[in-house]
CSV table of C-alpha atoms in Angstrom, one decimal:
chain,number,residue,atom,x,y,z
A,1,MET,CA,0.2,-8.3,-9.1
A,2,GLY,CA,0.7,-11.0,-11.8
A,3,GLY,CA,-1.5,-8.7,-14.6
A,4,LEU,CA,1.0,-6.9,-14.6
A,5,SER,CA,3.7,-9.0,-16.1
A,6,ALA,CA,2.6,-8.7,-19.1
A,7,ALA,CA,2.0,-4.5,-19.7
A,8,PHE,CA,5.6,-5.1,-18.4
A,9,ALA,CA,6.6,-7.5,-21.3
A,10,ALA,CA,4.9,-5.1,-23.8
A,11,GLN,CA,6.4,-1.7,-22.6
A,12,ARG,CA,10.0,-3.6,-22.5
A,13,LEU,CA,9.6,-4.5,-26.6
A,14,GLN,CA,8.2,-0.4,-27.5
A,15,LEU,CA,11.3,0.9,-25.4
A,16,ALA,CA,13.5,-1.8,-27.4
A,17,GLY,CA,12.0,-1.5,-30.9
A,18,LYS,CA,12.3,2.6,-30.2
A,19,ALA,CA,16.0,2.2,-29.0
A,20,ALA,CA,16.5,-0.3,-32.3
A,21,LEU,CA,15.5,2.7,-34.1
A,22,ALA,CA,16.6,5.8,-33.4
A,23,ALA,CA,20.3,4.3,-32.6
A,24,GLY,CA,19.8,3.3,-36.8
A,25,LEU,CA,18.8,6.9,-37.7
A,26,ALA,CA,21.8,7.8,-35.4
A,27,PHE,CA,23.5,6.1,-37.5
A,28,MET,CA,22.7,7.1,-40.7
A,29,ILE,CA,23.4,11.0,-39.9
A,30,ALA,CA,26.0,10.4,-38.2
A,31,PRO,CA,27.9,10.9,-41.0
A,32,LEU,CA,27.0,14.0,-41.8
A,33,MET,CA,28.5,15.6,-38.7
A,34,PRO,CA,31.2,18.6,-39.0
A,35,GLY,CA,34.8,17.8,-39.8
A,36,ALA,CA,36.6,14.8,-37.6
A,37,ALA,CA,33.5,14.3,-36.0
A,38,SER,CA,32.6,12.6,-38.9
A,39,HIS,CA,34.8,10.1,-38.3
A,40,TYR,CA,34.3,8.6,-34.6
A,41,ALA,CA,29.9,7.8,-36.3
A,42,TYR,CA,30.2,5.2,-33.9
A,43,TYR,CA,29.0,7.0,-31.1
A,44,ALA,CA,25.9,8.5,-31.8
A,45,PRO,CA,24.1,5.3,-32.0
A,46,LEU,CA,25.7,5.4,-28.3
A,47,GLY,CA,24.2,8.7,-27.3
A,48,ALA,CA,20.8,7.2,-29.0
A,49,LEU,CA,20.8,4.1,-26.8
A,50,VAL,CA,21.6,6.2,-23.7
A,51,ALA,CA,19.2,8.4,-24.3
A,52,MET,CA,16.1,6.3,-24.0
A,53,TYR,CA,14.1,6.3,-21.1
A,54,HIS,CA,11.5,4.8,-20.3
A,55,ASN,CA,9.5,8.1,-20.2
A,56,VAL,CA,10.7,11.5,-21.9
A,57,ALA,CA,11.1,13.7,-18.8
A,58,GLY,CA,13.6,11.1,-18.1
A,59,SER,CA,15.3,10.9,-21.7
A,60,VAL,CA,16.2,14.7,-21.7
A,61,ARG,CA,17.2,14.6,-17.7
A,62,GLN,CA,19.5,11.6,-18.5
A,63,GLY,CA,20.7,12.7,-22.0
A,64,LEU,CA,21.8,16.0,-20.6
A,65,GLN,CA,23.6,14.2,-17.6
A,66,THR,CA,25.4,11.9,-19.8
A,67,LEU,CA,26.4,15.8,-22.5
A,68,ALA,CA,27.8,17.1,-19.0
A,69,GLY,CA,29.4,14.0,-18.0
A,70,LEU,CA,31.6,13.8,-20.9
A,71,ALA,CA,32.0,17.2,-21.1
A,72,LEU,CA,34.1,17.3,-17.1
A,73,GLY,CA,35.5,14.0,-18.6
A,74,ILE,CA,37.0,15.8,-21.6
A,75,GLY,CA,37.7,18.1,-19.7
A,76,LEU,CA,39.4,16.6,-17.1
A,77,ALA,CA,41.5,15.2,-19.6
A,78,PHE,CA,43.2,17.9,-21.0
A,79,ILE,CA,43.8,18.9,-17.8
A,80,LEU,CA,46.1,15.6,-17.3
A,81,VAL,CA,47.8,16.4,-20.9
A,82,SER,CA,48.7,19.8,-20.2
A,83,ILE,CA,50.3,18.9,-17.0
A,84,ALA,CA,52.3,15.6,-17.3
A,85,ASP,CA,52.2,13.1,-19.8
A,86,PRO,CA,49.8,10.6,-18.5
A,87,SER,CA,51.3,7.4,-16.9
A,88,PRO,CA,49.5,4.6,-14.3
A,89,LEU,CA,49.6,7.6,-11.0
A,90,THR,CA,49.2,10.2,-12.8
A,91,VAL,CA,45.8,8.5,-14.5
A,92,ALA,CA,45.1,6.6,-11.1
A,93,ILE,CA,45.0,10.1,-9.5
A,94,PHE,CA,42.7,11.5,-12.8
A,95,MET,CA,40.5,8.7,-12.4
A,96,GLY,CA,40.0,9.1,-8.8
A,97,ILE,CA,39.6,12.9,-9.4
A,98,GLY,CA,36.7,11.8,-12.0
A,99,VAL,CA,35.3,9.5,-9.2
A,100,LEU,CA,34.6,12.6,-6.8
A,101,LEU,CA,33.2,14.9,-9.8
A,102,GLY,CA,30.4,12.8,-9.7
A,103,GLY,CA,28.9,13.4,-6.7
A,104,LEU,CA,28.4,16.6,-8.2
A,105,PRO,CA,24.7,17.2,-7.1
A,106,ARG,CA,21.8,16.7,-10.1
A,107,ILE,CA,25.0,15.1,-12.0
A,108,GLY,CA,22.7,11.9,-11.9
A,109,SER,CA,23.3,9.2,-15.0
A,110,GLY,CA,26.3,11.0,-15.8
A,111,SER,CA,28.5,10.4,-13.2
A,112,ASP,CA,30.1,7.5,-14.5
A,113,TRP,CA,31.1,9.1,-17.8
A,114,ILE,CA,33.4,11.3,-16.0
A,115,PRO,CA,36.3,9.1,-16.0
A,116,THR,CA,34.5,6.7,-18.8
A,117,ALA,CA,34.7,9.8,-20.9
A,118,ALA,CA,38.3,11.0,-19.3
A,119,LEU,CA,39.9,7.9,-20.2
A,120,LEU,CA,39.0,6.9,-23.7
A,121,VAL,CA,40.0,10.7,-24.7
A,122,LEU,CA,44.3,8.9,-23.4
A,123,LEU,CA,43.9,5.8,-24.0
A,124,VAL,CA,42.0,5.9,-28.1
A,125,GLY,CA,42.1,9.8,-28.8
A,126,GLY,CA,45.7,9.5,-28.3
A,127,LYS,CA,47.6,12.6,-30.6
A,128,ASN,CA,44.5,13.4,-32.0
A,129,ALA,CA,43.2,13.9,-29.1
A,130,GLU,CA,41.4,17.4,-29.3
A,131,ASP,CA,39.5,15.6,-33.0
A,132,PHE,CA,38.6,12.9,-30.6
A,133,SER,CA,37.2,14.4,-27.9
A,134,PHE,CA,35.4,17.1,-30.2
A,135,GLY,CA,33.9,14.0,-32.8
A,136,TYR,CA,32.7,12.0,-29.4
A,137,LEU,CA,31.1,14.4,-27.9
A,138,VAL,CA,29.7,15.6,-31.0
A,139,GLN,CA,28.0,12.6,-32.2
A,140,MET,CA,27.0,12.1,-28.6
A,141,GLY,CA,25.0,14.5,-28.7
A,142,ALA,CA,23.6,14.6,-31.7
A,143,GLY,CA,22.6,11.1,-30.7
A,144,VAL,CA,21.6,11.8,-27.7
A,145,ALA,CA,18.9,14.3,-29.7
A,146,VAL,CA,17.9,11.5,-31.5
A,147,GLY,CA,16.9,9.3,-29.1
A,148,VAL,CA,14.8,12.3,-27.3
A,149,ALA,CA,13.2,12.5,-30.4
A,150,VAL,CA,12.1,9.6,-31.2
A,151,ASN,CA,11.0,8.9,-27.7
A,152,PHE,CA,8.9,12.3,-27.5
A,153,LEU,CA,7.0,11.3,-31.3
A,154,VAL,CA,6.9,7.8,-31.3
A,155,PHE,CA,4.1,6.5,-29.1
A,156,PRO,CA,5.8,8.4,-26.3
A,157,PRO,CA,5.5,5.8,-23.1
A,158,LEU,CA,3.0,6.8,-20.9
A,159,HIS,CA,2.1,4.6,-17.7
A,160,LEU,CA,-1.5,5.5,-16.0
A,161,SER,CA,-2.7,2.1,-16.8
A,162,ALA,CA,-0.1,0.1,-15.1
A,163,ALA,CA,-0.8,2.7,-12.0
A,164,ALA,CA,-4.3,1.9,-11.8
A,165,SER,CA,-4.0,-1.9,-12.6
A,166,SER,CA,-1.6,-1.9,-9.4
A,167,LEU,CA,-3.8,0.1,-7.5
A,168,ALA,CA,-6.6,-2.3,-7.6
A,169,GLU,CA,-5.1,-4.8,-8.0
A,170,LEU,CA,-3.8,-3.9,-4.3
A,171,ARG,CA,-7.3,-3.2,-3.0
A,172,LEU,CA,-8.2,-7.0,-3.9
A,173,ALA,CA,-5.7,-8.3,-2.4
A,174,LEU,CA,-6.4,-6.3,0.8
A,175,GLY,CA,-9.7,-7.4,0.4
A,176,LYS,CA,-9.0,-10.5,-0.1
A,177,GLN,CA,-6.9,-10.7,2.7
A,178,LEU,CA,-9.7,-9.5,5.0
A,179,THR,CA,-11.9,-11.9,4.1
A,180,ASP,CA,-9.6,-14.7,4.7
A,181,MET,CA,-9.0,-14.2,7.8
A,182,GLY,CA,-13.2,-13.3,8.4
A,183,ALA,CA,-13.1,-17.1,7.7
A,184,ALA,CA,-10.9,-18.4,9.5
A,185,LEU,CA,-12.0,-17.0,12.6
A,186,LYS,CA,-15.6,-19.4,12.1
A,187,GLU,CA,-13.5,-22.4,10.8
A,188,ASN,CA,-12.7,-25.3,13.8
A,189,TRP,CA,-9.1,-23.7,15.4
A,190,PRO,CA,-6.3,-24.1,13.6
A,191,PRO,CA,-7.7,-23.4,10.7
A,192,GLU,CA,-6.8,-25.4,8.0
A,193,HIS,CA,-6.9,-22.5,5.6
A,194,GLU,CA,-3.5,-20.3,6.5
A,195,GLU,CA,-1.9,-18.9,3.4
A,196,TRP,CA,-3.3,-15.1,5.2
A,197,ALA,CA,-1.1,-15.9,7.8
A,198,ARG,CA,2.2,-16.0,5.3
A,199,ARG,CA,1.3,-12.6,3.4
A,200,SER,CA,1.8,-9.7,5.4
A,201,ASP,CA,5.7,-8.8,3.9
A,202,GLU,CA,4.0,-10.0,0.5
A,203,LEU,CA,1.3,-7.2,1.1
A,204,ALA,CA,3.8,-4.7,2.2
A,205,GLU,CA,5.6,-5.5,-1.2
A,206,ALA,CA,2.6,-4.8,-3.1
A,207,ALA,CA,2.8,-1.4,-1.7
A,208,ARG,CA,6.1,-0.7,-2.8
A,209,SER,CA,5.5,-2.1,-6.0
A,210,VAL,CA,2.5,-0.2,-6.2
A,211,ARG,CA,4.0,4.2,-5.1
A,212,HIS,CA,6.4,3.3,-7.6
A,213,LEU,CA,4.2,2.8,-10.1
A,214,VAL,CA,2.7,5.7,-9.1
A,215,LYS,CA,5.3,8.1,-9.6
A,216,GLU,CA,6.4,6.4,-12.9
A,217,ALA,CA,2.7,6.9,-13.9
A,218,ASP,CA,3.1,10.7,-12.9
A,219,ALA,CA,6.3,10.7,-14.1
A,220,SER,CA,5.4,9.6,-17.5
A,221,ARG,CA,3.1,12.6,-17.8
A,222,ARG,CA,6.0,15.3,-17.8
A,223,ALA,CA,7.2,16.8,-21.6
A,224,ASN,CA,4.5,14.3,-23.2
A,225,PRO,CA,2.7,15.2,-25.5
A,226,ARG,CA,-0.2,12.2,-25.6
A,227,ARG,CA,-1.3,12.9,-21.8
A,228,LYS,CA,-4.2,15.3,-23.3
A,229,LEU,CA,-5.5,12.0,-24.6
A,230,HIS,CA,-5.6,10.2,-22.1
A,231,PRO,CA,-6.0,12.3,-18.8
A,232,ARG,CA,-6.4,11.0,-15.3
A,233,ASP,CA,-6.2,12.6,-11.9
A,234,VAL,CA,-2.7,11.3,-10.5
A,235,ASP,CA,-3.0,13.3,-7.6
A,236,GLN,CA,-6.6,11.2,-6.8
A,237,ASP,CA,-4.4,8.4,-7.7
A,238,TYR,CA,-1.4,8.9,-4.9
A,239,SER,CA,-5.2,9.8,-2.8
A,240,HIS,CA,-5.9,6.3,-3.0
A,241,LEU,CA,-2.4,5.0,-2.9
A,242,ARG,CA,-1.9,7.1,1.0
A,243,GLU,CA,-5.1,5.6,1.8
A,244,LEU,CA,-3.6,2.4,0.6
A,245,GLU,CA,-1.0,2.2,2.7
A,246,ARG,CA,-2.4,2.7,5.6
A,247,VAL,CA,-4.9,0.0,5.3
A,248,THR,CA,-2.0,-2.3,4.6
A,249,PHE,CA,-0.2,-1.1,7.5
A,250,HIS,CA,-3.3,-2.1,9.9
A,251,ILE,CA,-4.2,-5.2,8.0
A,252,GLN,CA,-0.1,-6.3,8.5
A,253,ASP,CA,-1.0,-5.5,12.4
A,254,MET,CA,-4.6,-7.9,12.8
A,255,THR,CA,-2.8,-10.5,10.8
A,256,ASP,CA,0.3,-10.6,13.1
A,257,VAL,CA,-2.3,-10.8,16.1
A,258,LEU,CA,-4.3,-13.5,14.7
A,259,SER,CA,-1.6,-15.4,13.9
A,260,ASP,CA,0.1,-15.5,17.1
A,261,VAL,CA,-2.9,-16.0,18.5
A,262,ILE,CA,-3.9,-19.2,16.6
A,263,TRP,CA,-0.5,-21.2,16.6
A,264,VAL,CA,2.0,-19.0,19.4
A,265,ASP,CA,1.2,-20.7,22.7
A,266,ASP,CA,2.8,-18.5,25.0
A,267,VAL,CA,1.5,-15.2,23.6
A,268,PRO,CA,-0.5,-13.1,26.7
A,269,TYR,CA,-3.5,-12.4,25.0
A,270,ALA,CA,-6.5,-14.3,23.4
A,271,ILE,CA,-9.9,-14.0,21.2
A,272,PRO,CA,-13.2,-14.8,23.3
A,273,VAL,CA,-15.0,-17.6,21.8
A,274,GLN,CA,-17.7,-15.3,22.0
A,275,ASP,CA,-15.9,-12.1,20.8
A,276,SER,CA,-15.5,-14.9,17.3
A,277,GLU,CA,-18.8,-14.5,15.5
A,278,PRO,CA,-19.2,-11.1,15.2
A,279,LEU,CA,-15.5,-10.7,14.9
A,280,ALA,CA,-15.5,-12.6,11.9
A,281,ASP,CA,-18.4,-10.7,9.9
A,282,ALA,CA,-17.0,-7.2,11.2
A,283,ILE,CA,-13.6,-8.3,9.6
A,284,SER,CA,-15.2,-9.9,6.1
A,285,ALA,CA,-17.4,-6.7,5.9
A,286,ALA,CA,-14.2,-4.2,5.8
A,287,GLY,CA,-12.8,-7.1,3.0
A,288,VAL,CA,-16.0,-7.2,1.1
A,289,LEU,CA,-15.6,-2.8,1.4
A,290,LEU,CA,-11.9,-3.3,-0.1
A,291,SER,CA,-12.8,-5.6,-2.5
A,292,SER,CA,-16.2,-3.6,-4.3
A,293,TYR,CA,-14.3,-0.4,-5.8
A,294,ASN,CA,-12.5,0.2,-8.4
A,295,ASP,CA,-9.4,2.0,-10.1
A,296,THR,CA,-12.6,4.4,-12.4
A,297,ASP,CA,-14.6,4.9,-9.1
A,298,VAL,CA,-14.3,8.6,-7.4
A,299,ASP,CA,-15.0,7.6,-4.2
A,300,VAL,CA,-15.8,4.5,-2.0
A,301,PRO,CA,-19.1,2.9,-2.4
A,302,LYS,CA,-21.4,4.4,0.5
A,303,ASP,CA,-23.8,1.7,1.1
A,304,SER,CA,-20.2,-0.8,1.5
A,305,PHE,CA,-18.7,1.5,4.0
A,306,GLU,CA,-22.2,1.3,6.1
A,307,ALA,CA,-22.2,-1.4,5.8
A,308,ALA,CA,-18.5,-1.8,7.3
A,309,LYS,CA,-19.1,0.4,9.6
A,310,ALA,CA,-22.4,-1.1,10.6
A,311,ALA,CA,-20.4,-4.4,11.0
A,312,VAL,CA,-17.7,-3.2,13.3
A,313,GLU,CA,-20.2,-1.3,16.1
A,314,ALA,CA,-21.7,-4.4,16.7
A,315,CYS,CA,-18.8,-6.3,16.9
A,316,MET,CA,-17.7,-3.4,19.6
A,317,ALA,CA,-21.2,-3.7,21.2
A,318,ALA,CA,-20.8,-7.6,21.9
A,319,THR,CA,-17.7,-7.3,23.0
A,320,ALA,CA,-18.4,-4.5,25.0
A,321,GLU,CA,-21.2,-6.5,26.8
A,322,ARG,CA,-18.7,-9.7,27.6
A,323,GLU,CA,-17.2,-10.2,30.9
A,324,ALA,CA,-13.1,-10.1,31.0
A,325,ASP,CA,-11.5,-13.0,31.2
A,326,GLN,CA,-8.8,-13.2,34.4
A,327,GLY,CA,-5.1,-12.8,33.1
A,328,THR,CA,-5.6,-13.0,29.5
A,329,VAL,CA,-5.9,-10.0,27.3
A,330,PRO,CA,-8.6,-10.2,24.9
A,331,ALA,CA,-6.8,-9.0,21.3
A,332,SER,CA,-10.6,-8.4,20.0
A,333,GLU,CA,-9.6,-5.3,20.8
A,334,SER,CA,-7.0,-4.5,19.2
A,335,ILE,CA,-8.4,-6.0,16.0
A,336,LEU,CA,-11.1,-4.0,16.9
A,337,LEU,CA,-8.9,-0.5,16.5
A,338,SER,CA,-7.5,-1.4,13.7
A,339,LEU,CA,-10.2,-2.6,11.4
A,340,HIS,CA,-11.5,1.1,13.3
A,341,ARG,CA,-8.3,3.0,12.1
A,342,ILE,CA,-9.3,1.2,8.0
A,343,LEU,CA,-12.6,2.6,7.9
A,344,ARG,CA,-11.3,6.1,8.8
A,345,ALA,CA,-8.8,5.4,6.0
A,346,LEU,CA,-11.4,4.3,3.7
A,347,GLN,CA,-14.0,7.4,4.8
A,348,PRO,CA,-16.0,8.3,1.8
A,349,ARG,CA,-14.8,12.7,1.0
A,350,THR,CA,-18.7,13.5,0.2
């Protein structure tokens, strides 16, 4: 997944540039706000930064949640002022209430702003609490509006390429894992190359990362004017993701079984010598299948799938003719079952 680091860096650089632009624009228009709000211009850039998110829909959601939290916090502060003079006890009580209100459903990122806004009104607003509250909320609202507008109009982020690249890289990683395991079966045991035996957790982490990126790509399309210029079937991405997650699970199981057979002495199962060759061919063929198509393909190439299927069936036939060793469970059956399920997950739809 190292190839994605440059894309992430570029996205971060773009986000930073837009945040700087939004903050500057917000501060420029802040003195134009009505009444006492013009005296609190420094809150407008803060609002712009708060609304700057890595997708347009997220900017709108985060901005609205922040403003909702501010309004609740300001209201909380005014209740405190109307009941009693601020004191360590009353401030502590109302801060606690503010944190509790942060648990309201759908308040999201606005939860932290409830106690923050209440405390700022009490400490900064002081005797001018009304003017400060008005200016604070208006300037933050103006900044949020600017931030959302900049994110919508200036290269609104569309994370489709990162999702596509991650799916392709996961397929290649899974394919390499299988081909390395197939090669290990043909080496003298214990095999010299054992990197594959330590990749199980890495594959699971890679699959989780791909799911996150596909979800980010889906979210980045919402309210994004660029989506029509860059059409992509995200439902198909989700379908491919589910396939690869199932494949990852079965490859992890195969990795654990094969590494136990090779390096653990007291396991009650083994791979019979006569199974090694056909099993290696079947595993390698499945690896070639995973490496044979990329993100631009709608479906699995039928010729590669049929070759992998034939190799698995040939291995099943070879193991069926073997006489079972007494007292030892052949691990070949477990690996073949996983291969069969991998093929079922990747089976062409047409």
